[in-house]
Amino acid sequence: MAYRIGIDIGGTKIASGLVDENYRILLKKTIPTLSERPYMEIIEDMAQMVRELISEAGIDSSEIAGIGIGCAGAPDRKNGTILYSNNLGWYNVPLAGELRKLLGIPVSIDNDANAAALGETLAGSAKGSSCVVMITLGTGVGGGIIIDGKIFAGSHHTGAEAGHHVIVSGGEPCTCGRKGCYEAYASTTALIRMAEKSARMHPESQLASSLKENGRLNGMLIFNAVHQGDETARKVLDEYLFYVSEGLVNLVNIFDPEKIVIGGGISAQGELILEPVRRRLAQDVFCKAVPLPEVVCATLGNDAGIIGAAYV
Ligand SMILES: [Zn+2]
């Protein structure tokens, strides 16, 4: 049996796992990133984490066919370098080369959202599909495009940034500097912004009481209010899902995927978010003569990033 190791590195934590040929995670480890440190310290911690995985599994490092890393930011896959990562504050970090020097095992890198899309396609909600679009709705919006079972990210492998296509020209400011990006409307950050604005306009709503009580809203408080029948919260969710669908219609028109996977914390809401999205897609996609893509929620959670990274 050949094993692989997948590492998912973000601004707050680094998750890793020993993955077998059937895309199962046999052992997992998580450490804090502490991203303000020099990058070499972080890479040394990653090497130590890999050594521990190998020794705890009772295998030899020669049985590891490769290590893959999914990293928030823009990867240069050919040179194994992270060109930049906002979350980590990295510029031109030779991630793959340095880790390979420490471990003597081949290392490849990719973007974390691409790795998650590959993970869901290999072992999760899109298993068996060859053309998949995944969006991860969190603080930002990540995009991953799988074509013929492989990650597609353009000529420099920095494309597939679904979060940064504009859906409202001149709209809300985005972290990238443009206005009206998908991320500025479909991220959980955007949902919270919409909910807090609505709560202030409707002081009688449960959303408003929740905001007053907690000082800030979050995804859980908003969905609690929806589940308890608060009309203001329901309208906020409808507005938010309108924007989520706008971007998905664009992606369906461009890629005609078999499956759309929605990931991120919000995917725990299942049909509550899927049903309105499916309705909008049926109404708005350009070609109505072919079956619509199946819209599903991600099923692997954070494991998708580990399994996908192992195979990038
Ligand atoms: Zn943007």
Coordinates of C-alpha atoms and ligand atoms in Angstrom, one line a residue:
M1 CA 0.0 0.0 0.0
A2 CA 1.4 3.4 -0.9
Y3 CA 0.3 6.3 1.3
R4 CA 0.2 10.0 0.8
I5 CA 0.1 12.9 3.2
G6 CA -2.2 15.8 2.8
I7 CA -1.6 19.1 4.5
D8 CA -4.1 22.0 4.7
I9 CA -2.5 25.2 5.8
G10 CA -4.6 28.3 6.7
G11 CA -4.1 31.5 8.7
T12 CA -5.0 29.9 12.0
K13 CA -4.3 26.2 11.8
I14 CA -2.4 23.5 9.9
A15 CA -4.3 20.2 9.5
S16 CA -2.6 17.1 8.1
G17 CA -3.5 13.5 7.5
L18 CA -2.1 10.2 6.4
V19 CA -4.2 9.2 3.4
D20 CA -4.4 5.7 1.8
E21 CA -5.1 4.7 -1.8
N22 CA -8.8 4.6 -1.1
Y23 CA -8.8 8.2 -0.1
R24 CA -9.3 7.4 3.6
I25 CA -7.6 9.4 6.3
L26 CA -5.9 7.0 8.6
L27 CA -4.4 9.4 11.1
K28 CA -4.8 13.2 11.5
K29 CA -2.9 16.0 13.3
T30 CA -3.6 19.7 13.7
I31 CA -1.3 22.4 15.0
P32 CA -1.7 26.2 15.2
T33 CA -0.1 28.1 12.3
L34 CA 1.1 31.1 14.4
S35 CA 1.4 32.8 11.0
E36 CA 3.4 35.9 12.3
R37 CA 6.5 33.7 12.6
P38 CA 9.2 33.4 10.0
Y39 CA 8.0 31.0 7.3
M40 CA 10.9 28.5 8.0
E41 CA 9.6 27.9 11.5
I42 CA 6.2 27.0 10.1
I43 CA 7.7 24.7 7.5
E44 CA 9.9 23.0 10.2
D45 CA 6.7 22.5 12.3
M46 CA 5.0 20.9 9.2
A47 CA 8.0 18.6 8.8
Q48 CA 7.8 17.5 12.4
M49 CA 4.0 16.9 12.0
V50 CA 4.7 14.6 9.0
R51 CA 7.4 12.7 11.0
E52 CA 5.0 12.1 13.8
L53 CA 2.3 10.9 11.4
I54 CA 4.7 8.4 9.9
S55 CA 6.0 7.1 13.2
E56 CA 2.6 6.9 14.8
A57 CA 1.3 4.9 11.8
G58 CA 4.2 2.5 12.2
I59 CA 5.3 2.9 8.6
D60 CA 8.5 3.8 6.9
S61 CA 8.9 7.1 5.1
S62 CA 9.7 5.2 1.9
E63 CA 6.1 4.1 1.9
I64 CA 5.0 7.7 1.5
A65 CA 4.5 8.3 -2.3
G66 CA 4.2 12.1 -1.9
I67 CA 3.1 15.0 0.2
G68 CA 0.6 17.5 -1.0
I69 CA -0.2 20.9 0.5
G70 CA -3.3 23.0 0.0
C71 CA -2.4 26.6 0.9
A72 CA -4.6 29.7 1.1
G73 CA -3.2 31.9 -1.6
A74 CA -1.7 31.8 -5.1
P75 CA 0.6 28.8 -5.8
D76 CA 3.3 28.5 -8.5
R77 CA 2.9 24.7 -8.9
K78 CA 5.9 24.3 -11.2
N79 CA 8.4 25.9 -8.8
G80 CA 6.6 24.8 -5.6
T81 CA 6.4 28.4 -4.4
I82 CA 3.6 30.3 -2.8
L83 CA 3.5 33.5 -4.8
Y84 CA 1.5 35.3 -2.1
S85 CA -0.9 34.4 0.6
N86 CA -2.9 37.2 2.4
N87 CA -3.9 34.9 5.2
L88 CA -0.3 33.9 6.0
G89 CA 1.4 37.2 5.0
W90 CA 3.7 35.2 2.6
Y91 CA 5.4 36.4 -0.6
N92 CA 7.4 34.0 -2.8
V93 CA 7.8 31.3 -0.1
P94 CA 9.6 28.2 -1.5
L95 CA 7.2 25.9 0.5
A96 CA 7.6 22.6 -1.5
G97 CA 11.4 22.9 -1.9
E98 CA 12.1 23.6 1.8
L99 CA 9.8 20.8 3.0
R100 CA 11.3 18.3 0.6
K101 CA 14.8 19.2 1.8
L102 CA 13.7 18.5 5.4
L103 CA 12.0 15.2 4.7
G104 CA 13.4 13.8 1.4
I105 CA 9.8 13.1 0.1
P106 CA 8.4 14.7 -3.0
V107 CA 6.1 17.7 -2.2
S108 CA 3.5 19.4 -4.5
I109 CA 1.3 22.4 -3.7
D110 CA -2.0 23.9 -4.7
N111 CA -4.6 26.4 -3.5
D112 CA -6.7 25.2 -0.5
A113 CA -10.0 25.7 -2.3
N114 CA -8.8 23.7 -5.3
A115 CA -7.7 20.9 -2.9
A116 CA -11.1 20.9 -1.2
A117 CA -12.8 20.6 -4.5
L118 CA -10.6 17.6 -5.5
G119 CA -11.2 16.0 -2.1
E120 CA -15.0 16.2 -2.4
T121 CA -14.7 14.8 -6.0
L122 CA -12.4 11.9 -5.0
A123 CA -14.2 10.9 -1.8
G124 CA -17.1 13.1 -0.9
S125 CA -20.3 14.6 -2.2
A126 CA -19.1 14.7 -5.8
K127 CA -17.6 11.2 -5.9
G128 CA -17.9 9.7 -9.4
S129 CA -18.4 13.0 -11.1
S130 CA -15.8 14.3 -13.6
C131 CA -16.9 17.9 -14.0
V132 CA -17.5 19.7 -10.7
V133 CA -17.7 23.3 -9.4
M134 CA -17.3 23.8 -5.7
I135 CA -17.7 27.0 -3.8
T136 CA -16.6 27.3 -0.2
L137 CA -18.6 30.0 1.6
G138 CA -16.7 31.3 4.7
T139 CA -15.0 34.5 5.7
G140 CA -14.3 34.7 1.9
V141 CA -15.5 32.7 -1.0
G142 CA -13.2 30.0 -2.4
G143 CA -13.7 28.4 -5.8
G144 CA -12.5 25.0 -7.1
I145 CA -13.1 23.7 -10.6
I146 CA -12.6 20.0 -11.5
I147 CA -12.6 19.1 -15.2
D148 CA -12.1 15.4 -16.2
G149 CA -11.3 14.6 -12.6
K150 CA -8.5 17.2 -12.4
I151 CA -8.1 20.6 -10.9
F152 CA -8.5 23.3 -13.5
A153 CA -7.0 26.7 -12.6
G154 CA -5.8 28.2 -15.8
S155 CA -2.4 28.8 -17.5
H156 CA -0.6 30.0 -14.3
H157 CA -2.8 27.9 -12.0
T158 CA -4.1 31.1 -10.3
G159 CA -7.5 31.1 -11.9
A160 CA -10.8 29.5 -10.7
E161 CA -11.1 32.4 -8.2
A162 CA -14.9 32.3 -8.3
G163 CA -15.0 34.6 -5.3
H164 CA -13.6 37.5 -7.4
H165 CA -16.0 37.7 -10.3
V166 CA -18.2 40.7 -10.1
I167 CA -21.9 40.1 -9.7
V168 CA -23.0 43.7 -8.7
S169 CA -21.1 46.3 -10.8
G170 CA -20.0 49.1 -8.5
G171 CA -21.3 47.2 -5.5
E172 CA -19.9 46.5 -2.0
P173 CA -16.1 46.8 -1.7
C174 CA -14.2 43.5 -1.8
T175 CA -10.9 42.5 -0.1
C176 CA -9.3 42.4 -3.5
G177 CA -9.8 46.1 -4.2
R178 CA -12.7 45.8 -6.7
K179 CA -16.3 46.4 -6.0
G180 CA -19.2 44.0 -6.2
C181 CA -17.3 40.7 -6.2
Y182 CA -19.1 37.5 -5.5
E183 CA -17.2 37.2 -2.2
A184 CA -18.6 40.6 -1.1
Y185 CA -22.2 39.1 -1.4
A186 CA -21.9 35.3 -0.9
S187 CA -19.4 35.0 2.0
T188 CA -20.6 34.6 5.6
T189 CA -19.1 38.0 6.2
A190 CA -21.5 39.4 3.7
L191 CA -24.5 37.4 5.2
I192 CA -23.6 38.9 8.6
R193 CA -23.4 42.4 7.1
M194 CA -26.8 42.1 5.5
A195 CA -28.3 40.6 8.7
E196 CA -26.9 43.4 10.9
K197 CA -28.2 46.1 8.5
S198 CA -31.7 44.5 8.5
A199 CA -31.7 44.0 12.3
R200 CA -31.1 47.8 12.7
M201 CA -34.0 48.5 10.3
H202 CA -36.4 46.1 12.1
P203 CA -36.0 46.7 15.8
E204 CA -39.0 44.4 16.5
S205 CA -37.4 41.4 14.9
Q206 CA -35.7 38.5 16.7
L207 CA -32.6 39.3 14.7
A208 CA -32.5 42.8 16.3
S209 CA -32.9 41.3 19.8
S210 CA -30.1 38.9 19.0
L211 CA -27.9 41.7 17.8
K212 CA -28.6 43.7 20.9
E213 CA -27.9 40.8 23.2
N214 CA -24.7 39.6 21.6
G215 CA -23.2 42.9 20.2
R216 CA -22.6 41.2 16.9
L217 CA -24.4 38.6 14.8
N218 CA -22.9 35.4 13.4
G219 CA -24.1 32.6 11.2
M220 CA -25.5 30.5 14.0
L221 CA -27.6 33.4 15.4
I222 CA -28.9 34.2 12.0
F223 CA -29.9 30.6 11.2
N224 CA -31.4 30.2 14.7
A225 CA -33.7 33.2 14.0
V226 CA -34.7 31.7 10.6
H227 CA -35.5 28.3 12.2
Q228 CA -37.6 30.1 14.8
G229 CA -39.7 31.8 12.1
D230 CA -38.3 35.4 12.3
E231 CA -39.5 37.1 9.2
T232 CA -36.6 39.6 9.0
A233 CA -34.1 36.8 9.2
R234 CA -35.9 34.8 6.5
K235 CA -35.8 37.8 4.2
V236 CA -32.1 38.3 4.8
L237 CA -31.5 34.6 4.0
D238 CA -33.6 34.9 0.8
E239 CA -31.5 38.0 -0.3
Y240 CA -28.2 36.2 0.5
L241 CA -29.2 33.1 -1.4
F242 CA -30.3 35.3 -4.3
Y243 CA -26.6 36.5 -4.5
V244 CA -25.2 33.0 -4.0
S245 CA -27.4 31.8 -6.9
E246 CA -26.4 34.7 -9.1
G247 CA -22.8 33.6 -9.0
L248 CA -23.7 29.9 -9.4
V249 CA -25.7 30.6 -12.5
N250 CA -22.7 32.3 -14.0
L251 CA -20.5 29.3 -13.2
V252 CA -23.1 26.9 -14.6
N253 CA -23.2 29.0 -17.8
I254 CA -19.4 28.9 -18.1
F255 CA -18.6 25.3 -17.0
D256 CA -21.8 23.2 -17.4
P257 CA -20.8 21.0 -14.4
E258 CA -22.4 17.7 -13.5
K259 CA -22.4 18.8 -9.8
I260 CA -22.2 21.9 -7.8
V261 CA -20.8 21.4 -4.3
I262 CA -21.4 24.1 -1.6
G263 CA -18.9 24.0 1.2
G264 CA -18.2 26.0 4.3
G265 CA -19.9 26.1 7.7
I266 CA -23.2 27.1 6.0
S267 CA -23.4 23.8 4.2
A268 CA -24.7 22.2 7.5
Q269 CA -28.0 23.9 6.7
G270 CA -28.7 21.4 3.8
E271 CA -32.0 21.8 2.1
L272 CA -32.7 25.2 3.6
I273 CA -30.0 26.7 1.4
L274 CA -30.1 24.1 -1.5
E275 CA -33.8 24.3 -2.4
P276 CA -33.8 28.1 -3.2
V277 CA -30.5 27.7 -5.1
R278 CA -31.9 24.9 -7.3
R279 CA -35.0 26.9 -8.0
R280 CA -33.0 29.9 -9.1
L281 CA -30.7 27.8 -11.3
A282 CA -33.8 26.2 -13.0
Q283 CA -35.1 29.6 -13.7
D284 CA -31.9 31.4 -14.8
V285 CA -29.3 29.2 -16.5
F286 CA -28.7 29.9 -20.1
C287 CA -29.2 26.4 -21.5
K288 CA -32.5 24.8 -20.3
A289 CA -32.4 22.0 -22.8
V290 CA -29.9 19.9 -20.8
P291 CA -30.3 18.5 -17.2
L292 CA -29.4 21.0 -14.5
P293 CA -26.3 20.2 -12.4
E294 CA -27.0 18.5 -9.1
V295 CA -26.6 20.9 -6.3
V296 CA -25.3 19.3 -3.1
C297 CA -23.6 20.3 0.2
A298 CA -20.1 19.2 0.9
T299 CA -19.9 16.1 3.1
L300 CA -16.3 15.9 4.1
G301 CA -15.9 19.2 6.1
N302 CA -12.3 20.0 6.8
D303 CA -11.2 16.5 5.7
A304 CA -11.8 17.5 2.0
G305 CA -8.8 19.8 2.1
I306 CA -6.6 17.1 3.5
I307 CA -7.7 14.3 1.1
G308 CA -7.6 16.6 -1.8
A309 CA -4.2 18.0 -0.9
A310 CA -2.7 14.5 -0.7
Y311 CA -3.5 14.1 -4.4
V312 CA -2.7 17.5 -5.8
Ligands
ZN1 ZN -12.8 40.5 -5.1

